[in-house]
Amino acid sequence: MSNKRGNGSGLNAIERRAAYSLSGLFSLRMLGLFLILPVFSLYAEGLPDVTPLLVGIAIGIYGLTQALLQIPFGMLSDRIGRKPVLIGGLLVFAFGSVVAATSETIYGIILGRALQGSGAIAAVIMALAADLSREQRRLRMMAIIGISIGFAFAVALILGPILNSWIGVPGIFWLTAVLALCGVAIVLFVVPTPKESHFHRDAEAVPSQFGKVLADPELLRLDLGILTLHMTLTAMFLAYPLSLRDLGMASESHWQIYLPVMLLSMVMMVPFVIIAESRRRMRPVFLGGIAALGLAAALLYGFSQQLLVLVVGLFIFFTAFNLLEATLPSLIAKSAPGERKGTAMGVYSSSQFIGAFLGGALGGWIHTYFGNEGVFLLCGVMALVWLLIARGMPDPSYLSNYLLPVGKLDESEVARLAAKLMAIDGVDDAVIIAEDEVAYLKVDLQVVDQQVLDDYAVGEVH
């Protein structure tokens, strides 16, 4: 076997273009989903036959259709190509936005939001990112895309109230349709077209692996965590805008709360992420984040009539939310075997979207009988249950996934290469899938010499 290095120290030109264009595509779609989050509960009060339960379903229903369709869409893209599925999903999303924009009843908006979620392209974007990246640089590209999602969410919370004061909620839905069409243009003219598309088990779900992933108690614990986190988020925004309104704050001014809270919370969570990863204190930081989530909900429940406490509670909530949102994928990657990471992330992502739906539905039902305070109490109870379950988690391994293209190998070559890789300091596990022509490694990045690993890479990727 001849070794050939084809992996520079960073992303190459194609990878950079792919990373930033796919990040923009993901951001446009997330903006379309989240812009209504801080304003919809206020708008929906004026709709005929509306109930809090229906409002919650309207906010969260996209999560149900997204969870049901994202993995099948990813598999479809393996068969007919990434870009056709991306374009189709974006057009479905745009159509759902138009349905919601033109609806004068809560039922029409629920249908529109369900259609928005049916444009489930998240898994397809990740698969295309894998097509357009070298194995050794894939994590870096995925990290760029992940950062863009968090940025889009923060922007949506701030822009939502401002746009609502200018164009109203129907106008926001029209805007999301335009954003989806802009996404189509990005796919057609900006996103690189891969030389070939094929299955990537590190980025896509493998149906035969679902049983093992769903039977893994640590992965299930983390799936429950992301489900709970997004349940609390969706439920929170059923009640929080109404609480600000009840204290006399006009909806067009709510951004004055969200802007500083989001900025400060994003800054505040950074040192905790550094402590968790660099100083290897993941478990206490993670459990502390869950406890802070519960503390925030308790403050909002106990002092919902005091504006200052509402602001402080939201700041604590988003500091904890951002911290947990950043650490949960890292824990999934640490816990899942390298060759099952794509399946584990697929189940994790579906759990996140199911959580958004359950938070809307359950939060709306609770609001019907117990008002805003009942919803805040629900968030606190969910955080407490999560904390009790998470207390049993072991300290994570602090191992990272590392992929190496190894070319065509027979059984004896696979065994020999696996033994050589396992002998390298910092390599904890090496699984070589001959049909993938990839070695899936678990490595300690603080110990392993990545250049030594890269010397075993075969062939030029893109």
Tab-separated table of C-alpha atoms in Angstrom:
chain	number	residue	atom	x	y	z
A	1	MET	CA	0.000	0.000	0.000
A	2	SER	CA	1.460	3.335	-1.005
A	3	ASN	CA	0.799	6.302	1.213
A	4	LYS	CA	0.085	9.656	-0.295
A	5	ARG	CA	-0.603	12.737	1.694
A	6	GLY	CA	-3.403	14.909	0.356
A	7	ASN	CA	-4.536	16.880	3.334
A	8	GLY	CA	-3.281	20.350	4.027
A	9	SER	CA	-3.310	21.896	7.451
A	10	GLY	CA	-6.686	23.539	6.895
A	11	LEU	CA	-9.656	23.609	4.552
A	12	ASN	CA	-8.847	23.877	0.878
A	13	ALA	CA	-10.641	26.271	-1.495
A	14	ILE	CA	-13.480	23.876	-2.334
A	15	GLU	CA	-13.996	22.986	1.315
A	16	ARG	CA	-14.086	26.633	2.375
A	17	ARG	CA	-16.615	27.478	-0.319
A	18	ALA	CA	-18.707	24.465	0.654
A	19	ALA	CA	-18.509	25.233	4.372
A	20	TYR	CA	-19.609	28.852	4.059
A	21	SER	CA	-22.258	28.306	1.398
A	22	LEU	CA	-23.824	25.381	3.276
A	23	SER	CA	-23.648	27.417	6.491
A	24	GLY	CA	-25.525	30.222	4.736
A	25	LEU	CA	-28.097	27.747	3.459
A	26	PHE	CA	-28.646	26.269	6.919
A	27	SER	CA	-28.826	29.751	8.453
A	28	LEU	CA	-31.508	30.927	6.019
A	29	ARG	CA	-33.637	27.932	6.842
A	30	MET	CA	-33.172	28.293	10.593
A	31	LEU	CA	-34.084	31.970	10.366
A	32	GLY	CA	-37.268	30.968	8.587
A	33	LEU	CA	-38.191	28.535	11.352
A	34	PHE	CA	-37.261	30.681	14.353
A	35	LEU	CA	-38.204	34.251	13.397
A	36	ILE	CA	-41.746	33.753	14.667
A	37	LEU	CA	-40.672	32.164	17.959
A	38	PRO	CA	-40.557	35.393	20.047
A	39	VAL	CA	-43.722	36.917	18.523
A	40	PHE	CA	-46.182	34.201	17.538
A	41	SER	CA	-47.889	33.683	20.897
A	42	LEU	CA	-48.766	37.391	20.913
A	43	TYR	CA	-49.994	37.393	17.314
A	44	ALA	CA	-52.061	34.227	17.702
A	45	GLU	CA	-54.284	35.785	20.378
A	46	GLY	CA	-56.118	37.648	17.601
A	47	LEU	CA	-56.894	34.561	15.518
A	48	PRO	CA	-60.386	33.001	15.572
A	49	ASP	CA	-60.989	29.835	17.607
A	50	VAL	CA	-57.466	29.901	18.975
A	51	THR	CA	-56.449	28.052	22.137
A	52	PRO	CA	-53.068	27.902	23.891
A	53	LEU	CA	-52.751	24.257	22.853
A	54	LEU	CA	-53.210	25.151	19.183
A	55	VAL	CA	-50.675	27.962	19.528
A	56	GLY	CA	-48.159	25.514	20.961
A	57	ILE	CA	-48.809	23.015	18.185
A	58	ALA	CA	-48.383	25.745	15.571
A	59	ILE	CA	-45.011	26.721	17.010
A	60	GLY	CA	-43.706	23.167	17.409
A	61	ILE	CA	-45.344	21.135	14.632
A	62	TYR	CA	-42.396	21.719	12.288
A	63	GLY	CA	-40.331	19.571	14.645
A	64	LEU	CA	-42.591	16.542	14.195
A	65	THR	CA	-42.479	16.575	10.386
A	66	GLN	CA	-38.761	17.381	10.426
A	67	ALA	CA	-38.055	14.446	12.745
A	68	LEU	CA	-40.077	12.059	10.592
A	69	LEU	CA	-38.567	13.073	7.265
A	70	GLN	CA	-34.974	14.178	7.766
A	71	ILE	CA	-33.398	10.704	7.784
A	72	PRO	CA	-35.513	9.448	4.816
A	73	PHE	CA	-34.580	12.588	2.851
A	74	GLY	CA	-30.914	11.930	3.585
A	75	MET	CA	-31.294	8.383	2.254
A	76	LEU	CA	-33.164	9.665	-0.808
A	77	SER	CA	-30.295	12.015	-1.567
A	78	ASP	CA	-27.954	8.989	-1.689
A	79	ARG	CA	-30.067	7.676	-4.564
A	80	ILE	CA	-31.004	10.724	-6.651
A	81	GLY	CA	-28.351	13.256	-5.642
A	82	ARG	CA	-27.991	15.931	-2.982
A	83	LYS	CA	-28.943	19.053	-4.892
A	84	PRO	CA	-32.308	17.813	-6.259
A	85	VAL	CA	-33.395	16.883	-2.716
A	86	LEU	CA	-32.119	20.200	-1.315
A	87	ILE	CA	-34.005	22.186	-3.943
A	88	GLY	CA	-37.167	20.124	-3.449
A	89	GLY	CA	-36.990	20.563	0.327
A	90	LEU	CA	-36.498	24.312	0.041
A	91	LEU	CA	-39.452	24.614	-2.342
A	92	VAL	CA	-41.639	22.659	0.102
A	93	PHE	CA	-40.441	24.985	2.867
A	94	ALA	CA	-41.280	28.047	0.734
A	95	PHE	CA	-44.733	26.638	-0.040
A	96	GLY	CA	-45.392	26.049	3.651
A	97	SER	CA	-44.352	29.620	4.389
A	98	VAL	CA	-46.835	30.910	1.794
A	99	VAL	CA	-49.588	28.724	3.259
A	100	ALA	CA	-48.901	30.169	6.729
A	101	ALA	CA	-48.653	33.742	5.400
A	102	THR	CA	-52.030	33.591	3.669
A	103	SER	CA	-53.876	31.738	6.442
A	104	GLU	CA	-56.335	33.593	8.615
A	105	THR	CA	-56.899	30.715	11.031
A	106	ILE	CA	-54.646	28.877	13.437
A	107	TYR	CA	-55.333	25.631	11.557
A	108	GLY	CA	-53.966	27.049	8.315
A	109	ILE	CA	-50.839	28.215	10.110
A	110	ILE	CA	-50.399	24.762	11.675
A	111	LEU	CA	-50.566	23.271	8.174
A	112	GLY	CA	-48.051	25.812	6.894
A	113	ARG	CA	-45.639	25.130	9.744
A	114	ALA	CA	-45.967	21.377	9.207
A	115	LEU	CA	-45.063	21.901	5.553
A	116	GLN	CA	-42.097	24.040	6.578
A	117	GLY	CA	-40.789	21.151	8.639
A	118	SER	CA	-41.464	18.759	5.764
A	119	GLY	CA	-38.706	20.502	3.824
A	120	ALA	CA	-36.358	18.441	5.987
A	121	ILE	CA	-32.932	19.056	4.467
A	122	ALA	CA	-30.684	19.044	7.549
A	123	ALA	CA	-29.391	15.510	6.960
A	124	VAL	CA	-28.925	16.225	3.250
A	125	ILE	CA	-26.793	19.282	3.996
A	126	MET	CA	-24.580	17.205	6.279
A	127	ALA	CA	-24.269	14.492	3.633
A	128	LEU	CA	-23.307	17.067	0.989
A	129	ALA	CA	-20.770	18.570	3.388
A	130	ALA	CA	-19.268	15.084	3.699
A	131	ASP	CA	-19.166	14.733	-0.100
A	132	LEU	CA	-17.264	18.005	-0.378
A	133	SER	CA	-14.704	17.480	2.393
A	134	ARG	CA	-11.676	15.315	3.000
A	135	GLU	CA	-12.199	12.868	5.820
A	136	GLN	CA	-9.558	14.484	8.040
A	137	ARG	CA	-11.100	17.962	7.634
A	138	ARG	CA	-14.749	16.998	7.902
A	139	LEU	CA	-15.121	17.835	11.594
A	140	ARG	CA	-13.852	21.341	10.923
A	141	MET	CA	-16.451	21.878	8.204
A	142	MET	CA	-19.230	20.496	10.412
A	143	ALA	CA	-18.132	22.848	13.199
A	144	ILE	CA	-18.477	25.865	10.894
A	145	ILE	CA	-21.988	24.761	9.936
A	146	GLY	CA	-22.873	24.209	13.606
A	147	ILE	CA	-21.728	27.708	14.566
A	148	SER	CA	-23.894	29.186	11.807
A	149	ILE	CA	-26.971	27.458	13.222
A	150	GLY	CA	-26.426	29.014	16.652
A	151	PHE	CA	-25.829	32.413	15.070
A	152	ALA	CA	-29.045	32.157	13.044
A	153	PHE	CA	-31.041	31.306	16.163
A	154	ALA	CA	-29.684	34.322	18.038
A	155	VAL	CA	-30.376	36.638	15.094
A	156	ALA	CA	-33.925	35.289	14.779
A	157	LEU	CA	-34.776	36.087	18.406
A	158	ILE	CA	-33.560	39.649	17.964
A	159	LEU	CA	-34.981	40.302	14.492
A	160	GLY	CA	-38.350	38.643	15.123
A	161	PRO	CA	-39.837	41.441	17.271
A	162	ILE	CA	-38.345	44.136	15.012
A	163	LEU	CA	-39.718	42.573	11.832
A	164	ASN	CA	-43.062	42.006	13.543
A	165	SER	CA	-43.352	45.749	14.161
A	166	TRP	CA	-42.623	46.455	10.486
A	167	ILE	CA	-44.395	43.715	8.522
A	168	GLY	CA	-46.302	41.632	11.071
A	169	VAL	CA	-46.291	37.847	11.406
A	170	PRO	CA	-47.802	37.259	7.919
A	171	GLY	CA	-45.014	39.419	6.523
A	172	ILE	CA	-42.456	37.312	8.404
A	173	PHE	CA	-43.873	34.187	6.788
A	174	TRP	CA	-43.618	35.852	3.364
A	175	LEU	CA	-40.037	36.756	4.185
A	176	THR	CA	-39.231	33.154	5.084
A	177	ALA	CA	-40.582	32.079	1.686
A	178	VAL	CA	-38.208	34.545	0.038
A	179	LEU	CA	-35.332	33.271	2.173
A	180	ALA	CA	-36.089	29.714	1.043
A	181	LEU	CA	-35.963	30.803	-2.602
A	182	CYS	CA	-32.655	32.537	-1.882
A	183	GLY	CA	-31.541	29.174	-0.535
A	184	VAL	CA	-32.431	27.574	-3.877
A	185	ALA	CA	-30.214	30.149	-5.616
A	186	ILE	CA	-27.371	29.326	-3.220
A	187	VAL	CA	-27.707	25.617	-4.027
A	188	LEU	CA	-27.734	26.254	-7.769
A	189	PHE	CA	-25.022	28.876	-8.068
A	190	VAL	CA	-22.827	28.892	-4.947
A	191	VAL	CA	-22.649	25.427	-3.374
A	192	PRO	CA	-20.008	23.336	-5.172
A	193	THR	CA	-21.175	20.236	-6.999
A	194	PRO	CA	-19.285	17.171	-5.762
A	195	LYS	CA	-17.483	14.986	-8.271
A	196	GLU	CA	-19.399	12.087	-6.789
A	197	SER	CA	-21.865	11.498	-3.984
A	198	HIS	CA	-21.691	8.382	-1.889
A	199	PHE	CA	-22.737	7.185	1.530
A	200	HIS	CA	-20.777	8.435	4.579
A	201	ARG	CA	-21.428	6.464	7.756
A	202	ASP	CA	-19.816	9.210	9.872
A	203	ALA	CA	-22.368	11.780	8.637
A	204	GLU	CA	-25.446	9.713	7.687
A	205	ALA	CA	-27.671	7.200	9.423
A	206	VAL	CA	-27.258	3.467	8.762
A	207	PRO	CA	-30.634	1.703	9.230
A	208	SER	CA	-29.003	-1.538	10.411
A	209	GLN	CA	-27.323	0.383	13.252
A	210	PHE	CA	-30.488	1.869	14.782
A	211	GLY	CA	-30.919	-1.086	17.134
A	212	LYS	CA	-27.422	-0.748	18.609
A	213	VAL	CA	-27.656	3.032	18.895
A	214	LEU	CA	-31.078	2.923	20.554
A	215	ALA	CA	-29.858	0.237	22.969
A	216	ASP	CA	-26.878	2.303	24.127
A	217	PRO	CA	-27.819	3.785	27.535
A	218	GLU	CA	-25.339	6.673	27.317
A	219	LEU	CA	-26.519	7.730	23.874
A	220	LEU	CA	-30.145	7.440	25.026
A	221	ARG	CA	-29.356	9.637	28.023
A	222	LEU	CA	-27.987	12.306	25.682
A	223	ASP	CA	-30.905	11.948	23.255
A	224	LEU	CA	-33.266	12.525	26.168
A	225	GLY	CA	-31.179	15.569	27.065
A	226	ILE	CA	-31.497	17.296	23.694
A	227	LEU	CA	-35.191	16.412	23.595
A	228	THR	CA	-35.681	18.036	27.009
A	229	LEU	CA	-33.583	21.068	26.107
A	230	HIS	CA	-35.690	21.874	23.066
A	231	MET	CA	-38.905	21.085	24.919
A	232	THR	CA	-38.011	23.799	27.423
A	233	LEU	CA	-37.007	26.241	24.679
A	234	THR	CA	-40.269	25.916	22.758
A	235	ALA	CA	-42.418	25.950	25.902
A	236	MET	CA	-40.505	28.964	27.228
A	237	PHE	CA	-41.415	31.092	24.225
A	238	LEU	CA	-45.077	30.260	24.563
A	239	ALA	CA	-45.096	32.153	27.852
A	240	TYR	CA	-42.166	34.579	27.988
A	241	PRO	CA	-43.391	37.101	25.378
A	242	LEU	CA	-46.797	37.120	27.069
A	243	SER	CA	-45.170	37.828	30.453
A	244	LEU	CA	-43.279	40.805	29.006
A	245	ARG	CA	-46.501	42.068	27.457
A	246	ASP	CA	-48.387	41.652	30.740
A	247	LEU	CA	-45.783	43.859	32.441
A	248	GLY	CA	-46.537	46.622	29.964
A	249	MET	CA	-43.694	46.110	27.485
A	250	ALA	CA	-44.797	46.556	23.863
A	251	SER	CA	-43.937	43.642	21.581
A	252	GLU	CA	-41.864	45.828	19.241
A	253	SER	CA	-39.566	46.592	22.194
A	254	HIS	CA	-38.893	42.983	23.191
A	255	TRP	CA	-35.726	42.929	21.096
A	256	GLN	CA	-34.257	45.335	23.661
A	257	ILE	CA	-34.386	42.423	26.108
A	258	TYR	CA	-33.317	39.677	23.708
A	259	LEU	CA	-30.327	41.491	22.187
A	260	PRO	CA	-28.261	42.078	25.350
A	261	VAL	CA	-29.370	38.786	26.883
A	262	MET	CA	-28.285	36.777	23.840
A	263	LEU	CA	-24.966	38.594	23.449
A	264	LEU	CA	-24.034	38.352	27.126
A	265	SER	CA	-25.136	34.724	27.428
A	266	MET	CA	-23.028	33.724	24.408
A	267	VAL	CA	-19.991	35.412	25.949
A	268	MET	CA	-20.685	33.924	29.370
A	269	MET	CA	-20.874	30.334	28.151
A	270	VAL	CA	-17.464	30.408	26.405
A	271	PRO	CA	-15.282	29.946	29.529
A	272	PHE	CA	-17.459	27.047	30.646
A	273	VAL	CA	-16.998	25.323	27.277
A	274	ILE	CA	-13.233	25.843	27.555
A	275	ILE	CA	-13.188	24.405	31.080
A	276	ALA	CA	-15.288	21.443	29.954
A	277	GLU	CA	-13.173	20.555	26.914
A	278	SER	CA	-9.632	21.806	27.549
A	279	ARG	CA	-9.520	21.105	31.277
A	280	ARG	CA	-11.597	17.963	30.905
A	281	ARG	CA	-14.314	18.929	33.349
A	282	MET	CA	-17.175	18.034	31.035
A	283	ARG	CA	-19.370	16.183	33.523
A	284	PRO	CA	-19.547	18.868	36.265
A	285	VAL	CA	-19.944	21.656	33.712
A	286	PHE	CA	-22.680	19.730	31.921
A	287	LEU	CA	-24.583	18.966	35.126
A	288	GLY	CA	-24.140	22.580	36.204
A	289	GLY	CA	-25.704	23.717	32.941
A	290	ILE	CA	-28.778	21.567	33.552
A	291	ALA	CA	-29.053	22.891	37.123
A	292	ALA	CA	-28.812	26.476	35.797
A	293	LEU	CA	-31.607	25.722	33.352
A	294	GLY	CA	-33.796	24.657	36.273
A	295	LEU	CA	-32.757	27.729	38.312
A	296	ALA	CA	-33.779	30.019	35.475
A	297	ALA	CA	-37.185	28.374	35.238
A	298	ALA	CA	-37.633	28.625	39.019
A	299	LEU	CA	-36.887	32.370	38.928
A	300	LEU	CA	-39.350	32.909	36.095
A	301	TYR	CA	-42.001	30.890	37.939
A	302	GLY	CA	-41.547	32.589	41.287
A	303	PHE	CA	-41.048	36.191	40.136
A	304	SER	CA	-42.891	36.478	36.833
A	305	GLN	CA	-44.317	39.866	37.848
A	306	GLN	CA	-40.906	41.518	38.182
A	307	LEU	CA	-39.262	42.676	34.953
A	308	LEU	CA	-35.716	42.617	36.314
A	309	VAL	CA	-36.075	39.014	37.435
A	310	LEU	CA	-37.564	38.099	34.052
A	311	VAL	CA	-34.471	39.513	32.365
A	312	VAL	CA	-32.047	37.816	34.784
A	313	GLY	CA	-33.936	34.541	34.444
A	314	LEU	CA	-33.757	34.690	30.647
A	315	PHE	CA	-30.026	35.473	30.821
A	316	ILE	CA	-29.389	32.421	33.015
A	317	PHE	CA	-31.638	30.323	30.777
A	318	PHE	CA	-29.775	31.210	27.586
A	319	THR	CA	-26.343	30.898	29.165
A	320	ALA	CA	-27.305	27.362	30.171
A	321	PHE	CA	-29.046	26.669	26.868
A	322	ASN	CA	-26.068	27.780	24.764
A	323	LEU	CA	-23.676	25.797	26.954
A	324	LEU	CA	-25.752	22.618	26.726
A	325	GLU	CA	-26.394	23.079	23.008
A	326	ALA	CA	-22.623	23.252	22.475
A	327	THR	CA	-21.646	20.336	24.719
A	328	LEU	CA	-24.332	17.780	23.834
A	329	PRO	CA	-23.072	17.102	20.263
A	330	SER	CA	-19.551	16.808	21.666
A	331	LEU	CA	-20.753	14.211	24.161
A	332	ILE	CA	-22.547	12.272	21.404
A	333	ALA	CA	-19.329	12.228	19.357
A	334	LYS	CA	-17.328	11.072	22.384
A	335	SER	CA	-19.813	8.351	23.298
A	336	ALA	CA	-20.623	6.885	19.871
A	337	PRO	CA	-18.224	4.447	18.179
A	338	GLY	CA	-16.675	6.158	15.161
A	339	GLU	CA	-18.378	3.883	12.632
A	340	ARG	CA	-21.787	4.576	14.241
A	341	LYS	CA	-21.430	8.318	14.682
A	342	GLY	CA	-23.681	9.222	11.710
A	343	THR	CA	-26.500	7.040	13.012
A	344	ALA	CA	-26.077	8.369	16.554
A	345	MET	CA	-26.208	11.965	15.302
A	346	GLY	CA	-29.289	11.171	13.199
A	347	VAL	CA	-31.176	9.836	16.215
A	348	TYR	CA	-29.922	12.776	18.288
A	349	SER	CA	-31.128	15.300	15.693
A	350	SER	CA	-34.534	13.617	15.452
A	351	SER	CA	-34.810	13.728	19.246
A	352	GLN	CA	-34.135	17.461	19.138
A	353	PHE	CA	-36.982	18.077	16.684
A	354	ILE	CA	-39.380	15.823	18.583
A	355	GLY	CA	-38.548	17.868	21.678
A	356	ALA	CA	-39.559	21.066	19.875
A	357	PHE	CA	-42.927	19.528	19.017
A	358	LEU	CA	-43.546	18.131	22.496
A	359	GLY	CA	-42.568	21.426	24.105
A	360	GLY	CA	-45.098	23.294	22.007
A	361	ALA	CA	-47.908	20.780	22.519
A	362	LEU	CA	-47.340	20.127	26.232
A	363	GLY	CA	-46.532	23.774	26.955
A	364	GLY	CA	-49.741	24.851	25.206
A	365	TRP	CA	-51.804	22.339	27.160
A	366	ILE	CA	-50.291	23.462	30.475
A	367	HIS	CA	-50.849	27.123	29.546
A	368	THR	CA	-54.532	26.418	29.002
A	369	TYR	CA	-55.023	25.577	32.673
A	370	PHE	CA	-52.161	27.203	34.572
A	371	GLY	CA	-51.074	30.229	32.529
A	372	ASN	CA	-47.546	31.544	32.101
A	373	GLU	CA	-46.416	30.468	35.553
A	374	GLY	CA	-47.524	26.911	34.826
A	375	VAL	CA	-45.364	26.828	31.698
A	376	PHE	CA	-42.321	28.107	33.608
A	377	LEU	CA	-42.953	25.481	36.284
A	378	LEU	CA	-43.147	22.820	33.574
A	379	CYS	CA	-39.728	23.928	32.285
A	380	GLY	CA	-38.306	23.680	35.784
A	381	VAL	CA	-39.733	20.207	36.354
A	382	MET	CA	-38.344	18.990	33.015
A	383	ALA	CA	-34.900	20.352	33.931
A	384	LEU	CA	-35.062	18.636	37.336
A	385	VAL	CA	-36.008	15.285	35.793
A	386	TRP	CA	-33.180	15.669	33.274
A	387	LEU	CA	-30.711	16.481	36.053
A	388	LEU	CA	-31.713	13.363	38.008
A	389	ILE	CA	-31.247	11.192	34.929
A	390	ALA	CA	-27.991	12.871	33.873
A	391	ARG	CA	-26.414	12.415	37.323
A	392	GLY	CA	-25.764	8.793	36.413
A	393	MET	CA	-23.611	9.642	33.420
A	394	PRO	CA	-19.955	8.611	33.655
A	395	ASP	CA	-17.126	11.015	32.974
A	396	PRO	CA	-16.715	11.052	29.160
A	397	SER	CA	-13.680	9.544	27.485
A	398	TYR	CA	-12.459	12.843	25.916
A	399	LEU	CA	-11.728	10.912	22.743
A	400	SER	CA	-12.422	12.491	19.370
A	401	ASN	CA	-13.390	10.922	16.072
A	402	TYR	CA	-10.737	10.962	13.372
A	403	LEU	CA	-11.224	9.644	9.854
A	404	LEU	CA	-8.541	8.442	7.470
A	405	PRO	CA	-9.037	7.460	3.816
A	406	VAL	CA	-7.132	4.179	3.460
A	407	GLY	CA	-8.002	3.025	-0.062
A	408	LYS	CA	-8.875	-0.477	-1.178
A	409	LEU	CA	-7.668	-3.134	1.272
A	410	ASP	CA	-8.095	-6.870	1.582
A	411	GLU	CA	-8.739	-8.566	4.920
A	412	SER	CA	-5.083	-9.106	5.774
A	413	GLU	CA	-4.209	-5.483	4.924
A	414	VAL	CA	-7.106	-4.267	7.064
A	415	ALA	CA	-5.834	-6.223	10.052
A	416	ARG	CA	-2.239	-5.059	9.586
A	417	LEU	CA	-3.178	-1.391	9.183
A	418	ALA	CA	-5.532	-1.506	12.189
A	419	ALA	CA	-2.698	-2.909	14.302
A	420	LYS	CA	-0.309	-0.186	13.123
A	421	LEU	CA	-2.850	2.547	13.892
A	422	MET	CA	-3.616	1.110	17.334
A	423	ALA	CA	0.125	1.232	18.109
A	424	ILE	CA	0.227	5.016	17.680
A	425	ASP	CA	0.205	6.957	20.961
A	426	GLY	CA	-3.202	8.523	21.558
A	427	VAL	CA	-5.191	6.113	19.346
A	428	ASP	CA	-7.727	4.282	21.503
A	429	ASP	CA	-9.710	2.463	18.806
A	430	ALA	CA	-9.359	1.804	15.079
A	431	VAL	CA	-12.169	0.295	13.008
A	432	ILE	CA	-11.538	-0.047	9.280
A	433	ILE	CA	-14.575	-0.610	7.045
A	434	ALA	CA	-13.142	-2.034	3.823
A	435	GLU	CA	-16.175	-1.122	1.704
A	436	ASP	CA	-15.935	2.511	2.879
A	437	GLU	CA	-12.143	2.607	2.334
A	438	VAL	CA	-12.020	4.588	5.605
A	439	ALA	CA	-10.493	4.009	9.034
A	440	TYR	CA	-12.712	5.250	11.878
A	441	LEU	CA	-10.478	6.171	14.812
A	442	LYS	CA	-11.046	7.284	18.376
A	443	VAL	CA	-8.100	9.458	19.391
A	444	ASP	CA	-6.960	11.666	22.250
A	445	LEU	CA	-6.133	14.919	20.484
A	446	GLN	CA	-3.978	16.067	23.391
A	447	VAL	CA	-1.717	13.040	22.908
A	448	VAL	CA	-1.837	11.905	19.289
A	449	ASP	CA	0.414	13.367	16.586
A	450	GLN	CA	-2.035	14.128	13.794
A	451	GLN	CA	0.748	14.283	11.218
A	452	VAL	CA	1.652	10.698	12.040
A	453	LEU	CA	-1.977	9.718	11.456
A	454	ASP	CA	-2.157	11.684	8.222
A	455	ASP	CA	0.888	9.846	6.891
A	456	TYR	CA	-1.392	6.811	6.595
A	457	ALA	CA	-3.940	8.698	4.470
A	458	VAL	CA	-4.188	7.321	0.950
A	459	GLY	CA	-5.147	9.288	-2.119
A	460	GLU	CA	-6.160	12.826	-2.828
A	461	VAL	CA	-9.681	13.707	-1.711
A	462	HIS	CA	-11.234	16.357	-3.973
